PDB file of C-alpha atoms in Angstrom:
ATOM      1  CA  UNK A  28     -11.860 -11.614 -16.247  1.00  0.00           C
ATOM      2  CA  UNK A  29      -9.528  -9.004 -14.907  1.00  0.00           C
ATOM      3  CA  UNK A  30      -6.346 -10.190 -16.909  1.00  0.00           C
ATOM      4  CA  UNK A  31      -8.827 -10.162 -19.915  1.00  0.00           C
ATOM      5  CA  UNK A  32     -10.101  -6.515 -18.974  1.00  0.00           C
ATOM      6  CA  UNK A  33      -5.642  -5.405 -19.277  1.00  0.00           C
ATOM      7  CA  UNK A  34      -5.500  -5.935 -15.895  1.00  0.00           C
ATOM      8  CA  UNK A  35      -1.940  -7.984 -14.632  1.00  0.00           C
ATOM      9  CA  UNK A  36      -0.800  -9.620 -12.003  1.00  0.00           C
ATOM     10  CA  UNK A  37       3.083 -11.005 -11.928  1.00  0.00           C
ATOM     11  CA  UNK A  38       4.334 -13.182  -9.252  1.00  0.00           C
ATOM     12  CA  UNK A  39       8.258 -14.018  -9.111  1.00  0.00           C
ATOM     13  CA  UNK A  40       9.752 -17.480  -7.474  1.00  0.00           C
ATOM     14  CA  UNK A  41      13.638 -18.241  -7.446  1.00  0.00           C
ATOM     15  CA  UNK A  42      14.156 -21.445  -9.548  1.00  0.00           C
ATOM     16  CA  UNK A  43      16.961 -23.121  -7.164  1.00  0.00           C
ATOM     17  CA  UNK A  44      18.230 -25.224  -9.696  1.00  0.00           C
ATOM     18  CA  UNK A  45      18.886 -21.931 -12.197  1.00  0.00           C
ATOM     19  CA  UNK A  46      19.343 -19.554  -9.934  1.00  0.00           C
ATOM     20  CA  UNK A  47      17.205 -17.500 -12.169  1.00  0.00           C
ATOM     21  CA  UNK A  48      14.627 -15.151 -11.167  1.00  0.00           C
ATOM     22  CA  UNK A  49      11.037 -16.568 -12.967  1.00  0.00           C
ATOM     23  CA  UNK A  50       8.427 -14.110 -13.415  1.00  0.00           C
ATOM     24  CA  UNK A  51       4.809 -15.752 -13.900  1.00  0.00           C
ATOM     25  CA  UNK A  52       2.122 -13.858 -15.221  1.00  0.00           C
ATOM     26  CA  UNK A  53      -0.685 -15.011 -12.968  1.00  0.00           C
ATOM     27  CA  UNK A  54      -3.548 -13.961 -15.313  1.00  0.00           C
ATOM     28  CA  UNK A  55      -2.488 -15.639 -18.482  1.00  0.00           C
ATOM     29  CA  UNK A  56      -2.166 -18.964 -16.062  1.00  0.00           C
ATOM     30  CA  UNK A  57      -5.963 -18.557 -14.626  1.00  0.00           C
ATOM     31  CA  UNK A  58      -7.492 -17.665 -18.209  1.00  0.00           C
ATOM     32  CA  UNK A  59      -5.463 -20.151 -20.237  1.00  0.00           C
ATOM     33  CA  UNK A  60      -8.137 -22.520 -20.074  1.00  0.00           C
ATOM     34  CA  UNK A  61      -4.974 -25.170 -19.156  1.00  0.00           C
ATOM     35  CA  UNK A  62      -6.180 -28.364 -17.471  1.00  0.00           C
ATOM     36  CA  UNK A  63      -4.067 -27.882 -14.214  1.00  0.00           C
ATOM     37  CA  UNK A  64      -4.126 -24.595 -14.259  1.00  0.00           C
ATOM     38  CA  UNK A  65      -5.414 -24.516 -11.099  1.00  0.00           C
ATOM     39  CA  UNK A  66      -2.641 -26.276  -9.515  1.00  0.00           C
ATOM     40  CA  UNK A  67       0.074 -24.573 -11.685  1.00  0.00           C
ATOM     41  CA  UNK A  68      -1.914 -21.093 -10.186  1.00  0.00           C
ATOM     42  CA  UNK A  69      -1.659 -22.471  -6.622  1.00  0.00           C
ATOM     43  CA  UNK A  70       2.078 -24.287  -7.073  1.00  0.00           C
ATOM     44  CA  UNK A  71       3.082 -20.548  -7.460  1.00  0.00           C
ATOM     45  CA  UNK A  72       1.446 -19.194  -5.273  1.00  0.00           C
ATOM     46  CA  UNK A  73       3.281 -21.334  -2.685  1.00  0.00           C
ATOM     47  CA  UNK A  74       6.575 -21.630  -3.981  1.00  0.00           C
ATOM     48  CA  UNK A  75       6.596 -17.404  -3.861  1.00  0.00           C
ATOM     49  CA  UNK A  76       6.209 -17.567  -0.058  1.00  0.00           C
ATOM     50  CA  UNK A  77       8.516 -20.600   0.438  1.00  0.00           C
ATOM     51  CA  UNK A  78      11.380 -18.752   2.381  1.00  0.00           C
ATOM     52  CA  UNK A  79      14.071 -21.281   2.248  1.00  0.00           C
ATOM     53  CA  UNK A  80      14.773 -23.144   5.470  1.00  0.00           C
ATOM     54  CA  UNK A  81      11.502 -22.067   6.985  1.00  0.00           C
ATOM     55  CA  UNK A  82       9.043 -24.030   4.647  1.00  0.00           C
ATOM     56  CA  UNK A  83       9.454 -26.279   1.931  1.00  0.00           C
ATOM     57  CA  UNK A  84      10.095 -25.521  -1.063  1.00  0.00           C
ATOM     58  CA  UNK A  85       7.859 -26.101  -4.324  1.00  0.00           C
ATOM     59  CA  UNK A  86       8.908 -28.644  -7.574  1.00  0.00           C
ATOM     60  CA  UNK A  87       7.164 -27.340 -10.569  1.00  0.00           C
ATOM     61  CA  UNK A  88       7.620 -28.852 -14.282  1.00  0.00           C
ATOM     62  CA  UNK A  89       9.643 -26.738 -16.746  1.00  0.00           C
ATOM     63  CA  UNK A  90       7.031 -28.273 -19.416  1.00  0.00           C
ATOM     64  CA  UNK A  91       4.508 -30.814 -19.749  1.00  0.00           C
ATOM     65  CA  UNK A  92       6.591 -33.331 -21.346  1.00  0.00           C
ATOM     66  CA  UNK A  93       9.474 -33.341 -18.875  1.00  0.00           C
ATOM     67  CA  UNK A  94      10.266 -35.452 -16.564  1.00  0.00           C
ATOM     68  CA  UNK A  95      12.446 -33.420 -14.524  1.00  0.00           C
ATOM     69  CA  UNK A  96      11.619 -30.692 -11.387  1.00  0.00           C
ATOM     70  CA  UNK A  97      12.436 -27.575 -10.697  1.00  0.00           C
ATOM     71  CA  UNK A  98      12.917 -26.439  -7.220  1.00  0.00           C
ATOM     72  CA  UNK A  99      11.319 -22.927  -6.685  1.00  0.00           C
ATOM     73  CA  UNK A 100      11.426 -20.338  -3.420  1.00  0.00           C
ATOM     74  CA  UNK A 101      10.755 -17.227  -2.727  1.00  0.00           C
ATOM     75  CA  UNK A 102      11.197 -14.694  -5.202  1.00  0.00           C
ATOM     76  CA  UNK A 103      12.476 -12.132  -2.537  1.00  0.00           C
ATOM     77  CA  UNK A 104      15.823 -14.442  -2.693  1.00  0.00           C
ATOM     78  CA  UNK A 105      16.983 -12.453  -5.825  1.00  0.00           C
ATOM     79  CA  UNK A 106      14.305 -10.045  -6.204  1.00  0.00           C
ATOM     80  CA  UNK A 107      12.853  -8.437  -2.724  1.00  0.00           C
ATOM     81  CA  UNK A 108      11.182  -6.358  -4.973  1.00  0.00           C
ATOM     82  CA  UNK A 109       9.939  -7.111  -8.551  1.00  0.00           C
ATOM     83  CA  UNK A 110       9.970  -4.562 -11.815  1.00  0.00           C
ATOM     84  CA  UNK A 111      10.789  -5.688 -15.182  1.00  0.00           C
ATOM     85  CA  UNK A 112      10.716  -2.963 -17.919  1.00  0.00           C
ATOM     86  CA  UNK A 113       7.921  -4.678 -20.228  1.00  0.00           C
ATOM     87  CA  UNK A 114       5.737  -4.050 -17.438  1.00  0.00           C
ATOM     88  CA  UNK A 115       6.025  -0.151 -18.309  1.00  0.00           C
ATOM     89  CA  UNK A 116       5.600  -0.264 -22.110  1.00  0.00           C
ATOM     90  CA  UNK A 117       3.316   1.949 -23.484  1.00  0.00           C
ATOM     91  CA  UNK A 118      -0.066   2.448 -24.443  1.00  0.00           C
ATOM     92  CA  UNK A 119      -0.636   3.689 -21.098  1.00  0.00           C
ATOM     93  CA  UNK A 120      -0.459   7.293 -20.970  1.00  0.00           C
ATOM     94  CA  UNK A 121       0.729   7.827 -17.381  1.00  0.00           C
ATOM     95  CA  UNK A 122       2.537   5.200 -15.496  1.00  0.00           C
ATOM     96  CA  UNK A 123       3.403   5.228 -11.839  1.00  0.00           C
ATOM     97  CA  UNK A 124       5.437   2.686  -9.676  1.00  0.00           C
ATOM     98  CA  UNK A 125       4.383   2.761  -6.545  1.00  0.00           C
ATOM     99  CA  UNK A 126       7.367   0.766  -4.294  1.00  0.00           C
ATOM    100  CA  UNK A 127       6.178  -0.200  -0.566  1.00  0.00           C
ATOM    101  CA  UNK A 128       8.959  -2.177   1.660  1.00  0.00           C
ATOM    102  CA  UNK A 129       8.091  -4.023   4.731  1.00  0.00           C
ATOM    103  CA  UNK A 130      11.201  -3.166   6.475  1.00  0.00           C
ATOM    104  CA  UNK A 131      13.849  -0.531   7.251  1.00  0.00           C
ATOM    105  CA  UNK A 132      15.902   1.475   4.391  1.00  0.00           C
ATOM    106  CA  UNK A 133      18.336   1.876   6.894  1.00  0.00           C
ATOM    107  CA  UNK A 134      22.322   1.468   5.501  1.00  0.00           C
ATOM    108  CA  UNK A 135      23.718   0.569   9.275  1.00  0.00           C
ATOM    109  CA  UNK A 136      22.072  -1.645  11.729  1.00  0.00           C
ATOM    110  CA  UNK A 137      24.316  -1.163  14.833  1.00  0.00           C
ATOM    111  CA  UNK A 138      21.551  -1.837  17.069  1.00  0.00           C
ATOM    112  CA  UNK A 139      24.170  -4.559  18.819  1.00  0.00           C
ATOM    113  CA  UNK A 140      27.322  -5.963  18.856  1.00  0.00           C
ATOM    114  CA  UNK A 141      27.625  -9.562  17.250  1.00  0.00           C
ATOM    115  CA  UNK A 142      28.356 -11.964  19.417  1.00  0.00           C
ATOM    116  CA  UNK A 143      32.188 -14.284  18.431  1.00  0.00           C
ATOM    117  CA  UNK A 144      29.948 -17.198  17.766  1.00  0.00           C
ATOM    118  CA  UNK A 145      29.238 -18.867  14.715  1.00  0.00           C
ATOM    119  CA  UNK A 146      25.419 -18.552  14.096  1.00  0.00           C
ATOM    120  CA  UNK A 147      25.482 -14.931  15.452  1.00  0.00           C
ATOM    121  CA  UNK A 148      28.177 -13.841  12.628  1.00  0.00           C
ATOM    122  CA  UNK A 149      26.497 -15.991  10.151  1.00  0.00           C
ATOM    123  CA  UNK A 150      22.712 -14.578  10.819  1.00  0.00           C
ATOM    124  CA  UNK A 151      24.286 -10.848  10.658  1.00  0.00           C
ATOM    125  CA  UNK A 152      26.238 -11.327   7.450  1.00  0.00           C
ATOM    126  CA  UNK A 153      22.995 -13.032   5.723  1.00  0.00           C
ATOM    127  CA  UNK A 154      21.252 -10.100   7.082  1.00  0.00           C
ATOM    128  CA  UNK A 155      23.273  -7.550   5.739  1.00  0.00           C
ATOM    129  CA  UNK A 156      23.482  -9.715   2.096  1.00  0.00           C
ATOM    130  CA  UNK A 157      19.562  -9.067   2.230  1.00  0.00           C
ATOM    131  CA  UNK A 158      19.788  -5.497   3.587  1.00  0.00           C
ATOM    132  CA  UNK A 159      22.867  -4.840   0.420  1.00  0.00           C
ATOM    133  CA  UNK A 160      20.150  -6.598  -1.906  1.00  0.00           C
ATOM    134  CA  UNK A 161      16.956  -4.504  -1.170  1.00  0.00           C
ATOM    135  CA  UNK A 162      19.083  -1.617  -1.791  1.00  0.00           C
ATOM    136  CA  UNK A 163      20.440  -2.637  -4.834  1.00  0.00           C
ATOM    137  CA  UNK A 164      17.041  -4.049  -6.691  1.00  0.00           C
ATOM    138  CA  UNK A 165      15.250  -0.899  -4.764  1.00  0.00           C
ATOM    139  CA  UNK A 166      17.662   1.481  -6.681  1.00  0.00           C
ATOM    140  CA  UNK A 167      17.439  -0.732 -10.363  1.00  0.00           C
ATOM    141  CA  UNK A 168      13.577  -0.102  -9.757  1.00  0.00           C
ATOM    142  CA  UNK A 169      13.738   3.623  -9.751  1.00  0.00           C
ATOM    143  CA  UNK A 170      16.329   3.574 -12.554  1.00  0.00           C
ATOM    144  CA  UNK A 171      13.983   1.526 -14.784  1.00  0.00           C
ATOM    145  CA  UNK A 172      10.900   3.229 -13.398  1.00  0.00           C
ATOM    146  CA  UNK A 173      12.338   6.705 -14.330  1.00  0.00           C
ATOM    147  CA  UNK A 174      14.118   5.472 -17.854  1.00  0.00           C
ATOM    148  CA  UNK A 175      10.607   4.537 -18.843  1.00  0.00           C
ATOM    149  CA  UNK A 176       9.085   8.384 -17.706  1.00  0.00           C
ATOM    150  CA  UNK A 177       7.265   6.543 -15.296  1.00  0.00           C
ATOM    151  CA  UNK A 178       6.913   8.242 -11.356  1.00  0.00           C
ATOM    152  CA  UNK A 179       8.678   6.352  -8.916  1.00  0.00           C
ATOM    153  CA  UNK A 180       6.902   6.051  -5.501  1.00  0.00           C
ATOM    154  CA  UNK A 181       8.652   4.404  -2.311  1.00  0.00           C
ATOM    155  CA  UNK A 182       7.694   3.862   1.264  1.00  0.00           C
ATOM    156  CA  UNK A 183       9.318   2.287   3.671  1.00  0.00           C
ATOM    157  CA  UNK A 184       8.942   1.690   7.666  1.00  0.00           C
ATOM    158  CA  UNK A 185      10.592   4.679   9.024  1.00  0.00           C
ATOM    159  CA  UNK A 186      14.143   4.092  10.844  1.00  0.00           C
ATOM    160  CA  UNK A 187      12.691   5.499  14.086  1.00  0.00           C
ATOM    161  CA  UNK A 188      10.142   2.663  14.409  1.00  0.00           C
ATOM    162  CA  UNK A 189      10.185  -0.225  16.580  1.00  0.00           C
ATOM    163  CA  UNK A 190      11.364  -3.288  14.684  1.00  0.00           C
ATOM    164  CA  UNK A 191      11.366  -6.738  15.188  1.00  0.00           C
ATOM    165  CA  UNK A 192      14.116  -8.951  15.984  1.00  0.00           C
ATOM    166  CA  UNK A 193      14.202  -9.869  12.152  1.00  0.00           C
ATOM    167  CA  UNK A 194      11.663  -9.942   9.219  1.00  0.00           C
ATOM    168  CA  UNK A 195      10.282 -13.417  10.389  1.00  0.00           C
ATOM    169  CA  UNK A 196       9.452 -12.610  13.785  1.00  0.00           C
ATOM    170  CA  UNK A 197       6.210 -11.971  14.850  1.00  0.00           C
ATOM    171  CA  UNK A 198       5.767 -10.145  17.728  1.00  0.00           C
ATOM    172  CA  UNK A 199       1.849  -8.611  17.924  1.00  0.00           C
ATOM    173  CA  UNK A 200       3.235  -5.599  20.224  1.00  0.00           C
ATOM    174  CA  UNK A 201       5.585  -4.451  17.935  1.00  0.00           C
ATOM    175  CA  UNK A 202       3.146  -5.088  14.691  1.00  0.00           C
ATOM    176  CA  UNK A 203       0.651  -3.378  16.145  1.00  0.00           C
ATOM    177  CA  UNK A 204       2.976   0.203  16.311  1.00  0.00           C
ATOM    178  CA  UNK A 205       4.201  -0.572  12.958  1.00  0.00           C
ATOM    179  CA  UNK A 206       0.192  -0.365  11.733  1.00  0.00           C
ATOM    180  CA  UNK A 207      -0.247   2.448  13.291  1.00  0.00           C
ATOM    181  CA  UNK A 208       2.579   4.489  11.757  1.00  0.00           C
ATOM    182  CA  UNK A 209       1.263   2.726   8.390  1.00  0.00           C
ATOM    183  CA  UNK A 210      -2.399   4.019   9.366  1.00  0.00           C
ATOM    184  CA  UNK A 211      -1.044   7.658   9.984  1.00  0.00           C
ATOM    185  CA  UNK A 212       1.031   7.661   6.800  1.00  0.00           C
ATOM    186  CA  UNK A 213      -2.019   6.806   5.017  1.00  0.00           C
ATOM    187  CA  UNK A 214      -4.107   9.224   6.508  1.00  0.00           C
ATOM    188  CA  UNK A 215      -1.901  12.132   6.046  1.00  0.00           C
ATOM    189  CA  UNK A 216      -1.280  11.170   2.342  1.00  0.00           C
ATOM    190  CA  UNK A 217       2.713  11.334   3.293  1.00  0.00           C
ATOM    191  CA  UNK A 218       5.778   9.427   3.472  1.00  0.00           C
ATOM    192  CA  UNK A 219       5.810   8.950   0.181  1.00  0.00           C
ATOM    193  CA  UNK A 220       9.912   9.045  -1.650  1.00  0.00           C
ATOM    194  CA  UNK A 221      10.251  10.092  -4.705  1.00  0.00           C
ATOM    195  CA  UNK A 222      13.811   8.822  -5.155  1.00  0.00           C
ATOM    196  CA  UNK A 223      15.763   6.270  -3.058  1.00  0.00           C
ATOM    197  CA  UNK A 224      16.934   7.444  -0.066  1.00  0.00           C
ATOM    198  CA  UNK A 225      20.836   8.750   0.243  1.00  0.00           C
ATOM    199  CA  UNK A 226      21.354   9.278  -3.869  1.00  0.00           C
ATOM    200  CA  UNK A 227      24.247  10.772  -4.348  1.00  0.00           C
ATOM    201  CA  UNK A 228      24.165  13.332  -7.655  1.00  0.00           C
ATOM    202  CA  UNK A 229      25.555  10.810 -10.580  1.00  0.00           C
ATOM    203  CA  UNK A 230      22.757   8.133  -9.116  1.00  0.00           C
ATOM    204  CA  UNK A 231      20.059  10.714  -9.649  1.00  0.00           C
ATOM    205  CA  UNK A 232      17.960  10.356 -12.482  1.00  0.00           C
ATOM    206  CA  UNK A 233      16.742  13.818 -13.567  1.00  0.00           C
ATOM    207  CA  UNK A 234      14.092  14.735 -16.512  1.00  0.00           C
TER     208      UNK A 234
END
């Protein structure tokens, strides 16, 4: 009903076996009147949480007459944050991207010294490949967001907040003070970015 009404909702999964970024628009799949739509609706609704090596991932058809499988992940793998630029094509009159990141924009995480052992150096560097890659698709989305005359909106979780040990770590103590900030922001209507943070001028997009 609410795809139907204009309204969209786009999911993203990593196809494994591409390496391509798929983009799935979630309300075409519910209203397509499809026979396993259903299960399509649900296989990508999994496959977008599947973080690799934590849960497994999801084998979706290309088609309905192939034989072979795709394996799918988590988006976030190539795309921590998802934007395409027909998602801003007109008629609407006023468009606004709002960007919200569950983590740090910090550029340095010095927090400690890696340890000379192989999984500490390995964890860090595949850390700082994700940290290099939110930056990077972060920064495309405000370029694309502002090309199109749209606002660009980002939040983040301020630097000077506790963090957790990494993004798949849940400790409550530290979850609860990150709500809390996220409860003040929102009740003081601030923290809101208008630009990326640390632009330099030539990354600035003015007009």
């Amino acid at each position: 009903e609410e795809h139907r009404a204009g309204r969209r909702l786009y999911v993203a999964t990593t196809n494994l076996d591409s390496g391509e970024v798929v983009v799935w628009d979630m309300g075409h799949i519910a209203s397509s009147g499809h026979e396993k739509r259903v299960q399509i609706y649900r296989q990508v609704l999994l496959a977008s949480a599947a973080v690799p090596g934590l849960f497994k991932p999801v084998y979706i058809r290309p088609s309905e007459s192939s034989k072979a499988r795709q394996m799918h992940v988590d988006g976030g793998v190539k795309a921590p944050v998802l934007l395409r630029a027909f998602m801003l094509k007109p008629p609407a009159a006023r468009r606004n991207v709002y960007v919200v990141v569950n983590s740090k924009m910090k550029l340095l995480n010095a927090d400690k010294a890696v340890e000379p052992e192989v999984l500490d150096i390995s964890k860090k560097s595949i850390t700082e490949l994700l940290r290099g890659l939110l930056q990077r698709t972060v920064y495309q989305t405000y370029v694309t967001a502002r090309q199109s005359k749209a606002m660009f909106n980002l939040i983040s979780i301020p630097d000077h907040a506790p963090a957790a040990k990494d993004g798949l770590t849940f400790e409550p103590a530290v979850m609860k003070r990150q709500y809390e900030i996220g409860r003040d922001f929102g009740r003081a209507g601030g923290g809101w970015m208008s630009e990326p943070p640390r632009l330099e001028d030539l990354e600035r997009i003015n007009g």
